[in-house]
PDB file of C-alpha atoms in Angstrom:
ATOM      1  CA  MET A 257     -60.220  -0.488   6.744  1.00  0.00           C
ATOM      2  CA  LYS A 258     -60.935   2.491   4.472  1.00  0.00           C
ATOM      3  CA  VAL A 259     -64.339   4.153   4.148  1.00  0.00           C
ATOM      4  CA  GLY A 260     -65.097   6.614   1.345  1.00  0.00           C
ATOM      5  CA  TYR A 261     -67.619   9.421   1.796  1.00  0.00           C
ATOM      6  CA  LEU A 262     -68.834  12.640   0.221  1.00  0.00           C
ATOM      7  CA  GLY A 263     -66.520  15.213   1.759  1.00  0.00           C
ATOM      8  CA  PRO A 264     -64.902  17.275   2.927  1.00  0.00           C
ATOM      9  CA  ASN A 265     -65.018  17.118   6.733  1.00  0.00           C
ATOM     10  CA  GLY A 266     -68.104  18.725   8.207  1.00  0.00           C
ATOM     11  CA  SER A 267     -70.546  17.286   5.648  1.00  0.00           C
ATOM     12  CA  PHE A 268     -73.554  15.226   6.710  1.00  0.00           C
ATOM     13  CA  THR A 269     -71.987  12.221   4.988  1.00  0.00           C
ATOM     14  CA  HIS A 270     -68.836  12.766   7.028  1.00  0.00           C
ATOM     15  CA  ASN A 271     -70.955  12.740  10.186  1.00  0.00           C
ATOM     16  CA  VAL A 272     -72.485   9.396   9.155  1.00  0.00           C
ATOM     17  CA  ALA A 273     -69.017   8.007   8.459  1.00  0.00           C
ATOM     18  CA  VAL A 274     -67.752   9.089  11.890  1.00  0.00           C
ATOM     19  CA  LYS A 275     -70.718   7.561  13.732  1.00  0.00           C
ATOM     20  CA  ALA A 276     -70.749   4.312  11.761  1.00  0.00           C
ATOM     21  CA  PHE A 277     -66.964   3.803  11.543  1.00  0.00           C
ATOM     22  CA  PRO A 278     -65.367   5.774  14.407  1.00  0.00           C
ATOM     23  CA  SER A 279     -61.994   4.010  14.113  1.00  0.00           C
ATOM     24  CA  ALA A 280     -61.765   3.564  10.319  1.00  0.00           C
ATOM     25  CA  ASP A 281     -59.537   5.408   7.880  1.00  0.00           C
ATOM     26  CA  ARG A 282     -62.091   7.794   6.360  1.00  0.00           C
ATOM     27  CA  VAL A 283     -61.377   9.115   2.833  1.00  0.00           C
ATOM     28  CA  PRO A 284     -63.292  12.144   1.429  1.00  0.00           C
ATOM     29  CA  PHE A 285     -64.235  12.521  -2.245  1.00  0.00           C
ATOM     30  CA  GLY A 286     -65.507  15.481  -4.220  1.00  0.00           C
ATOM     31  CA  ASN A 287     -68.839  14.138  -5.502  1.00  0.00           C
ATOM     32  CA  ILE A 288     -71.112  11.104  -5.288  1.00  0.00           C
ATOM     33  CA  THR A 289     -69.830   9.504  -8.488  1.00  0.00           C
ATOM     34  CA  GLU A 290     -66.248   9.693  -7.215  1.00  0.00           C
ATOM     35  CA  VAL A 291     -67.308   8.031  -3.955  1.00  0.00           C
ATOM     36  CA  ILE A 292     -68.930   5.128  -5.807  1.00  0.00           C
ATOM     37  CA  LYS A 293     -65.979   4.756  -8.190  1.00  0.00           C
ATOM     38  CA  SER A 294     -63.563   4.668  -5.253  1.00  0.00           C
ATOM     39  CA  TYR A 295     -65.358   1.543  -4.058  1.00  0.00           C
ATOM     40  CA  GLU A 296     -65.592   0.029  -7.561  1.00  0.00           C
ATOM     41  CA  GLU A 297     -61.856   0.482  -8.068  1.00  0.00           C
ATOM     42  CA  GLY A 298     -60.961  -0.963  -4.667  1.00  0.00           C
ATOM     43  CA  VAL A 299     -59.595   2.282  -3.231  1.00  0.00           C
ATOM     44  CA  VAL A 300     -61.906   1.909  -0.218  1.00  0.00           C
ATOM     45  CA  ASP A 301     -63.572  -1.061   1.486  1.00  0.00           C
ATOM     46  CA  TYR A 302     -66.903   0.711   2.002  1.00  0.00           C
ATOM     47  CA  ALA A 303     -68.541   3.808   0.516  1.00  0.00           C
ATOM     48  CA  ILE A 304     -71.231   6.019   2.050  1.00  0.00           C
ATOM     49  CA  ILE A 305     -73.558   7.908  -0.289  1.00  0.00           C
ATOM     50  CA  PRO A 306     -76.817   9.853   0.159  1.00  0.00           C
ATOM     51  CA  VAL A 307     -79.842   8.260  -1.522  1.00  0.00           C
ATOM     52  CA  GLU A 308     -82.975  10.181  -0.443  1.00  0.00           C
ATOM     53  CA  ASN A 309     -84.040  13.218   1.577  1.00  0.00           C
ATOM     54  CA  SER A 310     -87.454  13.430   3.223  1.00  0.00           C
ATOM     55  CA  ILE A 311     -88.059  16.932   1.801  1.00  0.00           C
ATOM     56  CA  GLU A 312     -86.364  16.941  -1.595  1.00  0.00           C
ATOM     57  CA  GLY A 313     -86.753  13.280  -2.520  1.00  0.00           C
ATOM     58  CA  SER A 314     -84.282  10.936  -4.187  1.00  0.00           C
ATOM     59  CA  VAL A 315     -80.677  11.745  -4.977  1.00  0.00           C
ATOM     60  CA  HIS A 316     -80.776  10.941  -8.678  1.00  0.00           C
ATOM     61  CA  GLU A 317     -77.000  10.888  -9.147  1.00  0.00           C
ATOM     62  CA  THR A 318     -76.831   7.966  -6.730  1.00  0.00           C
ATOM     63  CA  LEU A 319     -79.739   5.926  -8.096  1.00  0.00           C
ATOM     64  CA  ASP A 320     -78.939   6.476 -11.765  1.00  0.00           C
ATOM     65  CA  TYR A 321     -75.297   5.500 -11.370  1.00  0.00           C
ATOM     66  CA  LEU A 322     -76.128   2.352  -9.420  1.00  0.00           C
ATOM     67  CA  PHE A 323     -78.723   1.297 -12.013  1.00  0.00           C
ATOM     68  CA  HIS A 324     -77.030   2.266 -15.264  1.00  0.00           C
ATOM     69  CA  GLN A 325     -73.308   1.906 -14.544  1.00  0.00           C
ATOM     70  CA  ALA A 326     -72.586  -0.239 -11.510  1.00  0.00           C
ATOM     71  CA  LYS A 327     -73.053  -3.745 -10.178  1.00  0.00           C
ATOM     72  CA  ILE A 328     -72.961  -2.810  -6.517  1.00  0.00           C
ATOM     73  CA  GLU A 329     -75.421  -3.389  -3.708  1.00  0.00           C
ATOM     74  CA  ALA A 330     -76.118  -1.427  -0.539  1.00  0.00           C
ATOM     75  CA  VAL A 331     -75.394  -3.516   2.556  1.00  0.00           C
ATOM     76  CA  ALA A 332     -76.698  -1.062   5.176  1.00  0.00           C
ATOM     77  CA  GLU A 333     -78.743   2.103   5.428  1.00  0.00           C
ATOM     78  CA  MET A 334     -78.248   4.915   7.942  1.00  0.00           C
ATOM     79  CA  ILE A 335     -80.909   7.550   8.592  1.00  0.00           C
ATOM     80  CA  GLN A 336     -79.453  10.911   9.589  1.00  0.00           C
ATOM     81  CA  PRO A 337     -81.526  13.821  10.996  1.00  0.00           C
ATOM     82  CA  ILE A 338     -80.805  16.941   8.920  1.00  0.00           C
ATOM     83  CA  LYS A 339     -80.583  20.411  10.423  1.00  0.00           C
ATOM     84  CA  GLN A 340     -79.313  23.178   8.181  1.00  0.00           C
ATOM     85  CA  GLN A 341     -77.504  26.245   9.526  1.00  0.00           C
ATOM     86  CA  LEU A 342     -76.643  29.510   7.796  1.00  0.00           C
ATOM     87  CA  LEU A 343     -72.926  30.107   8.330  1.00  0.00           C
ATOM     88  CA  ALA A 344     -70.681  33.126   7.815  1.00  0.00           C
ATOM     89  CA  THR A 345     -67.285  34.366   8.965  1.00  0.00           C
ATOM     90  CA  SER A 346     -68.851  36.955  11.275  1.00  0.00           C
ATOM     91  CA  GLN A 347     -72.249  37.560  12.854  1.00  0.00           C
ATOM     92  CA  ASP A 348     -72.939  41.009  11.357  1.00  0.00           C
ATOM     93  CA  LYS A 349     -71.650  40.462   7.827  1.00  0.00           C
ATOM     94  CA  ALA A 350     -73.757  41.682   4.877  1.00  0.00           C
ATOM     95  CA  ILE A 351     -74.644  38.622   2.779  1.00  0.00           C
ATOM     96  CA  GLU A 352     -74.725  38.956  -1.000  1.00  0.00           C
ATOM     97  CA  LYS A 353     -74.063  35.360  -2.089  1.00  0.00           C
ATOM     98  CA  ILE A 354     -75.052  32.039  -0.492  1.00  0.00           C
ATOM     99  CA  PHE A 355     -73.310  28.753  -1.276  1.00  0.00           C
ATOM    100  CA  SER A 356     -74.453  25.184  -0.704  1.00  0.00           C
ATOM    101  CA  HIS A 357     -75.425  21.821  -2.153  1.00  0.00           C
ATOM    102  CA  PRO A 358     -78.648  21.978  -4.263  1.00  0.00           C
ATOM    103  CA  GLN A 359     -80.647  19.914  -1.766  1.00  0.00           C
ATOM    104  CA  ALA A 360     -79.581  22.084   1.174  1.00  0.00           C
ATOM    105  CA  ILE A 361     -80.502  25.207  -0.782  1.00  0.00           C
ATOM    106  CA  ALA A 362     -83.904  23.712  -1.546  1.00  0.00           C
ATOM    107  CA  GLN A 363     -84.437  22.814   2.100  1.00  0.00           C
ATOM    108  CA  GLY A 364     -83.668  26.378   3.219  1.00  0.00           C
ATOM    109  CA  LYS A 365     -85.174  28.313   0.301  1.00  0.00           C
ATOM    110  CA  LYS A 366     -88.105  29.683   2.320  1.00  0.00           C
ATOM    111  CA  TYR A 367     -85.805  31.224   4.926  1.00  0.00           C
ATOM    112  CA  ILE A 368     -83.426  32.592   2.294  1.00  0.00           C
ATOM    113  CA  LYS A 369     -86.233  34.123   0.264  1.00  0.00           C
ATOM    114  CA  SER A 370     -87.636  35.774   3.387  1.00  0.00           C
ATOM    115  CA  HIS A 371     -84.377  37.083   4.892  1.00  0.00           C
ATOM    116  CA  TYR A 372     -82.004  37.411   1.917  1.00  0.00           C
ATOM    117  CA  PRO A 373     -84.254  37.917  -1.116  1.00  0.00           C
ATOM    118  CA  ASN A 374     -81.519  39.623  -3.169  1.00  0.00           C
ATOM    119  CA  ALA A 375     -78.728  37.175  -2.406  1.00  0.00           C
ATOM    120  CA  GLN A 376     -77.263  35.204  -5.293  1.00  0.00           C
ATOM    121  CA  ILE A 377     -77.322  31.417  -4.935  1.00  0.00           C
ATOM    122  CA  GLU A 378     -74.305  29.295  -5.887  1.00  0.00           C
ATOM    123  CA  MET A 379     -74.382  25.491  -6.035  1.00  0.00           C
ATOM    124  CA  THR A 380     -71.527  23.404  -4.624  1.00  0.00           C
ATOM    125  CA  ALA A 381     -70.730  19.677  -4.544  1.00  0.00           C
ATOM    126  CA  SER A 382     -71.530  19.432  -0.833  1.00  0.00           C
ATOM    127  CA  THR A 383     -72.553  21.589   2.124  1.00  0.00           C
ATOM    128  CA  ALA A 384     -69.094  21.199   3.640  1.00  0.00           C
ATOM    129  CA  TYR A 385     -67.407  22.436   0.467  1.00  0.00           C
ATOM    130  CA  ALA A 386     -69.545  25.554   0.709  1.00  0.00           C
ATOM    131  CA  ALA A 387     -68.521  26.115   4.330  1.00  0.00           C
ATOM    132  CA  ARG A 388     -64.841  25.601   3.550  1.00  0.00           C
ATOM    133  CA  PHE A 389     -65.014  27.965   0.580  1.00  0.00           C
ATOM    134  CA  ILE A 390     -66.442  30.895   2.541  1.00  0.00           C
ATOM    135  CA  ALA A 391     -63.925  30.247   5.345  1.00  0.00           C
ATOM    136  CA  GLU A 392     -61.171  30.600   2.738  1.00  0.00           C
ATOM    137  CA  ASN A 393     -62.669  33.927   1.574  1.00  0.00           C
ATOM    138  CA  PRO A 394     -63.329  35.742   4.871  1.00  0.00           C
ATOM    139  CA  ASP A 395     -63.464  39.242   3.368  1.00  0.00           C
ATOM    140  CA  GLU A 396     -66.179  38.411   0.832  1.00  0.00           C
ATOM    141  CA  PRO A 397     -69.931  38.917   1.532  1.00  0.00           C
ATOM    142  CA  TYR A 398     -70.545  35.169   1.511  1.00  0.00           C
ATOM    143  CA  ALA A 399     -72.608  32.719   3.552  1.00  0.00           C
ATOM    144  CA  ALA A 400     -73.107  28.952   3.375  1.00  0.00           C
ATOM    145  CA  ILE A 401     -75.893  26.552   4.251  1.00  0.00           C
ATOM    146  CA  ALA A 402     -74.274  23.646   6.080  1.00  0.00           C
ATOM    147  CA  PRO A 403     -74.454  21.521   9.251  1.00  0.00           C
ATOM    148  CA  ALA A 404     -73.300  22.821  12.617  1.00  0.00           C
ATOM    149  CA  ALA A 405     -70.301  20.474  12.406  1.00  0.00           C
ATOM    150  CA  ALA A 406     -69.027  22.477   9.435  1.00  0.00           C
ATOM    151  CA  ALA A 407     -69.068  25.670  11.513  1.00  0.00           C
ATOM    152  CA  LYS A 408     -66.847  24.010  14.101  1.00  0.00           C
ATOM    153  CA  GLU A 409     -64.623  22.432  11.462  1.00  0.00           C
ATOM    154  CA  TYR A 410     -63.928  25.691   9.598  1.00  0.00           C
ATOM    155  CA  GLY A 411     -64.210  28.300  12.355  1.00  0.00           C
ATOM    156  CA  LEU A 412     -67.466  29.844  11.148  1.00  0.00           C
ATOM    157  CA  VAL A 413     -70.335  31.542  12.972  1.00  0.00           C
ATOM    158  CA  ILE A 414     -73.921  30.277  12.859  1.00  0.00           C
ATOM    159  CA  ILE A 415     -75.930  33.388  11.913  1.00  0.00           C
ATOM    160  CA  ALA A 416     -79.255  31.521  11.596  1.00  0.00           C
ATOM    161  CA  LYS A 417     -80.122  28.168  13.200  1.00  0.00           C
ATOM    162  CA  ASP A 418     -82.174  25.314  11.774  1.00  0.00           C
ATOM    163  CA  ILE A 419     -83.322  27.064   8.608  1.00  0.00           C
ATOM    164  CA  GLN A 420     -84.709  23.879   6.988  1.00  0.00           C
ATOM    165  CA  GLU A 421     -88.394  24.236   6.098  1.00  0.00           C
ATOM    166  CA  MET A 422     -89.508  21.116   7.961  1.00  0.00           C
ATOM    167  CA  ASP A 423     -88.466  19.838  11.383  1.00  0.00           C
ATOM    168  CA  GLU A 424     -88.935  16.236  10.227  1.00  0.00           C
ATOM    169  CA  ASN A 425     -85.989  16.388   7.849  1.00  0.00           C
ATOM    170  CA  TYR A 426     -84.014  13.176   7.359  1.00  0.00           C
ATOM    171  CA  THR A 427     -81.635  11.783   4.775  1.00  0.00           C
ATOM    172  CA  ARG A 428     -81.116   8.121   3.953  1.00  0.00           C
ATOM    173  CA  PHE A 429     -77.515   7.090   3.341  1.00  0.00           C
ATOM    174  CA  TRP A 430     -76.507   3.813   1.758  1.00  0.00           C
ATOM    175  CA  LEU A 431     -73.375   1.905   2.606  1.00  0.00           C
ATOM    176  CA  LEU A 432     -71.872   0.100  -0.368  1.00  0.00           C
ATOM    177  CA  GLY A 433     -69.788  -2.954   0.427  1.00  0.00           C
ATOM    178  CA  ARG A 434     -69.290  -6.666   0.001  1.00  0.00           C
ATOM    179  CA  GLN A 435     -70.707  -7.795   3.325  1.00  0.00           C
ATOM    180  CA  LYS A 436     -73.102  -6.484   5.929  1.00  0.00           C
ATOM    181  CA  PRO A 437     -71.282  -4.773   8.796  1.00  0.00           C
ATOM    182  CA  VAL A 438     -72.358  -4.941  12.418  1.00  0.00           C
ATOM    183  CA  PHE A 439     -73.028  -1.541  13.968  1.00  0.00           C
ATOM    184  CA  ASP A 440     -73.603  -0.563  17.576  1.00  0.00           C
ATOM    185  CA  LEU A 441     -76.606   1.488  16.470  1.00  0.00           C
ATOM    186  CA  PRO A 442     -80.392   1.111  16.839  1.00  0.00           C
ATOM    187  CA  LYS A 443     -81.749  -1.079  14.008  1.00  0.00           C
ATOM    188  CA  SER A 444     -85.272  -0.292  12.832  1.00  0.00           C
ATOM    189  CA  GLN A 445     -86.030  -2.288   9.689  1.00  0.00           C
ATOM    190  CA  GLN A 446     -84.852  -4.765   7.062  1.00  0.00           C
ATOM    191  CA  LYS A 447     -85.321  -3.721   3.437  1.00  0.00           C
ATOM    192  CA  LEU A 448     -84.690  -4.758  -0.139  1.00  0.00           C
ATOM    193  CA  SER A 449     -84.326  -2.145  -2.894  1.00  0.00           C
ATOM    194  CA  LEU A 450     -85.048  -3.179  -6.470  1.00  0.00           C
ATOM    195  CA  ALA A 451     -84.880  -1.519  -9.877  1.00  0.00           C
ATOM    196  CA  ILE A 452     -87.663  -3.079 -11.945  1.00  0.00           C
ATOM    197  CA  THR A 453     -87.707  -2.913 -15.747  1.00  0.00           C
ATOM    198  CA  LEU A 454     -91.025  -3.660 -17.469  1.00  0.00           C
ATOM    199  CA  GLN A 455     -91.675  -5.248 -20.870  1.00  0.00           C
ATOM    200  CA  ASP A 456     -93.254  -2.913 -23.414  1.00  0.00           C
ATOM    201  CA  ASN A 457     -95.581  -5.581 -24.757  1.00  0.00           C
ATOM    202  CA  LEU A 458     -96.874  -6.829 -21.402  1.00  0.00           C
ATOM    203  CA  PRO A 459    -100.296  -5.292 -20.692  1.00  0.00           C
ATOM    204  CA  GLY A 460    -100.669  -4.052 -17.108  1.00  0.00           C
ATOM    205  CA  ALA A 461     -96.972  -4.752 -16.476  1.00  0.00           C
ATOM    206  CA  LEU A 462     -96.580  -2.365 -13.529  1.00  0.00           C
ATOM    207  CA  TYR A 463     -99.776  -3.676 -11.904  1.00  0.00           C
ATOM    208  CA  LYS A 464     -98.552  -7.250 -12.315  1.00  0.00           C
ATOM    209  CA  ALA A 465     -95.125  -6.387 -10.882  1.00  0.00           C
ATOM    210  CA  LEU A 466     -96.613  -4.759  -7.791  1.00  0.00           C
ATOM    211  CA  SER A 467     -99.272  -7.426  -7.330  1.00  0.00           C
ATOM    212  CA  VAL A 468     -96.673 -10.119  -6.554  1.00  0.00           C
ATOM    213  CA  PHE A 469     -95.980  -8.188  -3.339  1.00  0.00           C
ATOM    214  CA  ALA A 470     -99.523  -6.978  -2.666  1.00  0.00           C
ATOM    215  CA  TRP A 471    -101.309 -10.318  -2.573  1.00  0.00           C
ATOM    216  CA  ARG A 472     -98.645 -11.697  -0.231  1.00  0.00           C
ATOM    217  CA  GLY A 473     -99.127  -8.782   2.159  1.00  0.00           C
ATOM    218  CA  ILE A 474     -95.576  -7.490   1.611  1.00  0.00           C
ATOM    219  CA  ASN A 475     -95.305  -3.782   2.340  1.00  0.00           C
ATOM    220  CA  LEU A 476     -93.660  -1.467  -0.191  1.00  0.00           C
ATOM    221  CA  THR A 477     -92.146   1.628   1.417  1.00  0.00           C
ATOM    222  CA  LYS A 478     -91.301   3.414  -1.832  1.00  0.00           C
ATOM    223  CA  ILE A 479     -91.986   3.346  -5.561  1.00  0.00           C
ATOM    224  CA  GLU A 480     -90.474   5.841  -7.985  1.00  0.00           C
ATOM    225  CA  SER A 481     -89.927   5.987 -11.743  1.00  0.00           C
ATOM    226  CA  ARG A 482     -86.663   7.062 -13.389  1.00  0.00           C
ATOM    227  CA  PRO A 483     -85.874   7.435 -17.107  1.00  0.00           C
ATOM    228  CA  LEU A 484     -84.305   4.423 -18.783  1.00  0.00           C
ATOM    229  CA  LYS A 485     -82.344   6.862 -20.979  1.00  0.00           C
ATOM    230  CA  THR A 486     -83.303   4.866 -24.062  1.00  0.00           C
ATOM    231  CA  ALA A 487     -86.329   6.736 -25.389  1.00  0.00           C
ATOM    232  CA  LEU A 488     -88.879   9.271 -24.206  1.00  0.00           C
ATOM    233  CA  GLY A 489     -91.523   7.611 -22.036  1.00  0.00           C
ATOM    234  CA  GLU A 490     -89.457   4.584 -21.056  1.00  0.00           C
ATOM    235  CA  TYR A 491     -88.741   4.118 -17.353  1.00  0.00           C
ATOM    236  CA  PHE A 492     -87.448   1.779 -14.693  1.00  0.00           C
ATOM    237  CA  PHE A 493     -89.073   1.679 -11.269  1.00  0.00           C
ATOM    238  CA  ILE A 494     -87.279   1.838  -7.928  1.00  0.00           C
ATOM    239  CA  VAL A 495     -89.141  -0.178  -5.303  1.00  0.00           C
ATOM    240  CA  ASP A 496     -88.245  -0.488  -1.612  1.00  0.00           C
ATOM    241  CA  VAL A 497     -89.603  -3.675  -0.055  1.00  0.00           C
ATOM    242  CA  ASP A 498     -90.076  -4.606   3.595  1.00  0.00           C
ATOM    243  CA  ASN A 499     -87.778  -7.639   3.773  1.00  0.00           C
ATOM    244  CA  SER A 500     -88.526  -8.756   7.326  1.00  0.00           C
ATOM    245  CA  ASN A 501     -89.918 -12.030   5.907  1.00  0.00           C
ATOM    246  CA  GLU A 502     -87.125 -12.993   3.515  1.00  0.00           C
ATOM    247  CA  ALA A 503     -88.672 -16.311   2.464  1.00  0.00           C
ATOM    248  CA  LEU A 504     -91.923 -14.607   1.452  1.00  0.00           C
ATOM    249  CA  VAL A 505     -90.076 -11.882  -0.474  1.00  0.00           C
ATOM    250  CA  ALA A 506     -88.027 -14.567  -2.250  1.00  0.00           C
ATOM    251  CA  CYS A 507     -91.272 -16.143  -3.490  1.00  0.00           C
ATOM    252  CA  ALA A 508     -92.411 -12.757  -4.794  1.00  0.00           C
ATOM    253  CA  LEU A 509     -89.152 -12.291  -6.689  1.00  0.00           C
ATOM    254  CA  GLU A 510     -89.502 -15.759  -8.194  1.00  0.00           C
ATOM    255  CA  GLU A 511     -92.979 -14.844  -9.447  1.00  0.00           C
ATOM    256  CA  LEU A 512     -91.565 -11.630 -10.972  1.00  0.00           C
ATOM    257  CA  GLN A 513     -89.168 -13.760 -12.998  1.00  0.00           C
ATOM    258  CA  LEU A 514     -91.934 -16.137 -14.079  1.00  0.00           C
ATOM    259  CA  LEU A 515     -93.852 -13.120 -15.368  1.00  0.00           C
ATOM    260  CA  GLY A 516     -90.840 -12.110 -17.443  1.00  0.00           C
ATOM    261  CA  ILE A 517     -90.273  -8.930 -15.448  1.00  0.00           C
ATOM    262  CA  ASP A 518     -86.603  -8.028 -15.001  1.00  0.00           C
ATOM    263  CA  TYR A 519     -85.204  -6.544 -11.815  1.00  0.00           C
ATOM    264  CA  LYS A 520     -81.843  -5.491 -10.450  1.00  0.00           C
ATOM    265  CA  THR A 521     -81.101  -5.616  -6.736  1.00  0.00           C
ATOM    266  CA  LEU A 522     -79.783  -2.245  -5.544  1.00  0.00           C
ATOM    267  CA  GLY A 523     -79.514  -3.304  -1.918  1.00  0.00           C
ATOM    268  CA  ASN A 524     -80.444  -5.860   0.727  1.00  0.00           C
ATOM    269  CA  TYR A 525     -79.826  -4.177   4.071  1.00  0.00           C
ATOM    270  CA  ASP A 526     -80.707  -3.359   7.653  1.00  0.00           C
ATOM    271  CA  VAL A 527     -81.757   0.192   8.473  1.00  0.00           C
ATOM    272  CA  TYR A 528     -80.037   2.033  11.318  1.00  0.00           C
ATOM    273  CA  LYS A 529     -81.018   5.334  12.948  1.00  0.00           C
ATOM    274  CA  LEU A 530     -78.266   7.743  13.964  1.00  0.00           C
TER     275      LEU A 530
END
């Protein structure tokens, strides 16, 4: 079995892949779109992609691709605690440029602004790519924001620990596949993720869409709008639904259809904590 993930080794996604599939053939890819395409094209049996961080919010590359370009559903969700480290090739190195993924940079921006206010910031495809890059350029005044696993993977030194702005920092990862796997991990919830598209000529369309869940007492754990990419002011809505009562949720979805409200299922999955 092959599992695709956002690489290289030492990334948070790699850590999820190792914990979820310890004996699988794990295949790294350079960005989220490549990970999803590897599954679409049958290169891998499963694909692991980040979908939301508790500090920086949704990973738009993931959600937009799944809505606009793919017919794929998430079959599991893994929640990974995120702790960001500042890495360099030596403890006392002067730092002039800091590399990392945009979300990691955002999570550590307060620390960087306080301790390295003059450092240039460079974006990379993943935290692990940043770590590998500075390891390959040991004589340069570079640092990277990345997980502790990346320090071990690339022989780097942690010069500042846990620089994320909030201790309660978690990232949701979706597993794309054809069937739900069985993990030896704590399971916390059962969810359904939908992308709802509203009719322009239906007054109170969003209220009506949400009411099919509300009056049944079905909890929504997330609602977010994203551009439809058709015209300014047109959106679809991402809704995460507590799916512990599947029969009740099925009735709500049937009512959505009767109202003429379209939806696309992005995932029907169990949630696991790592």
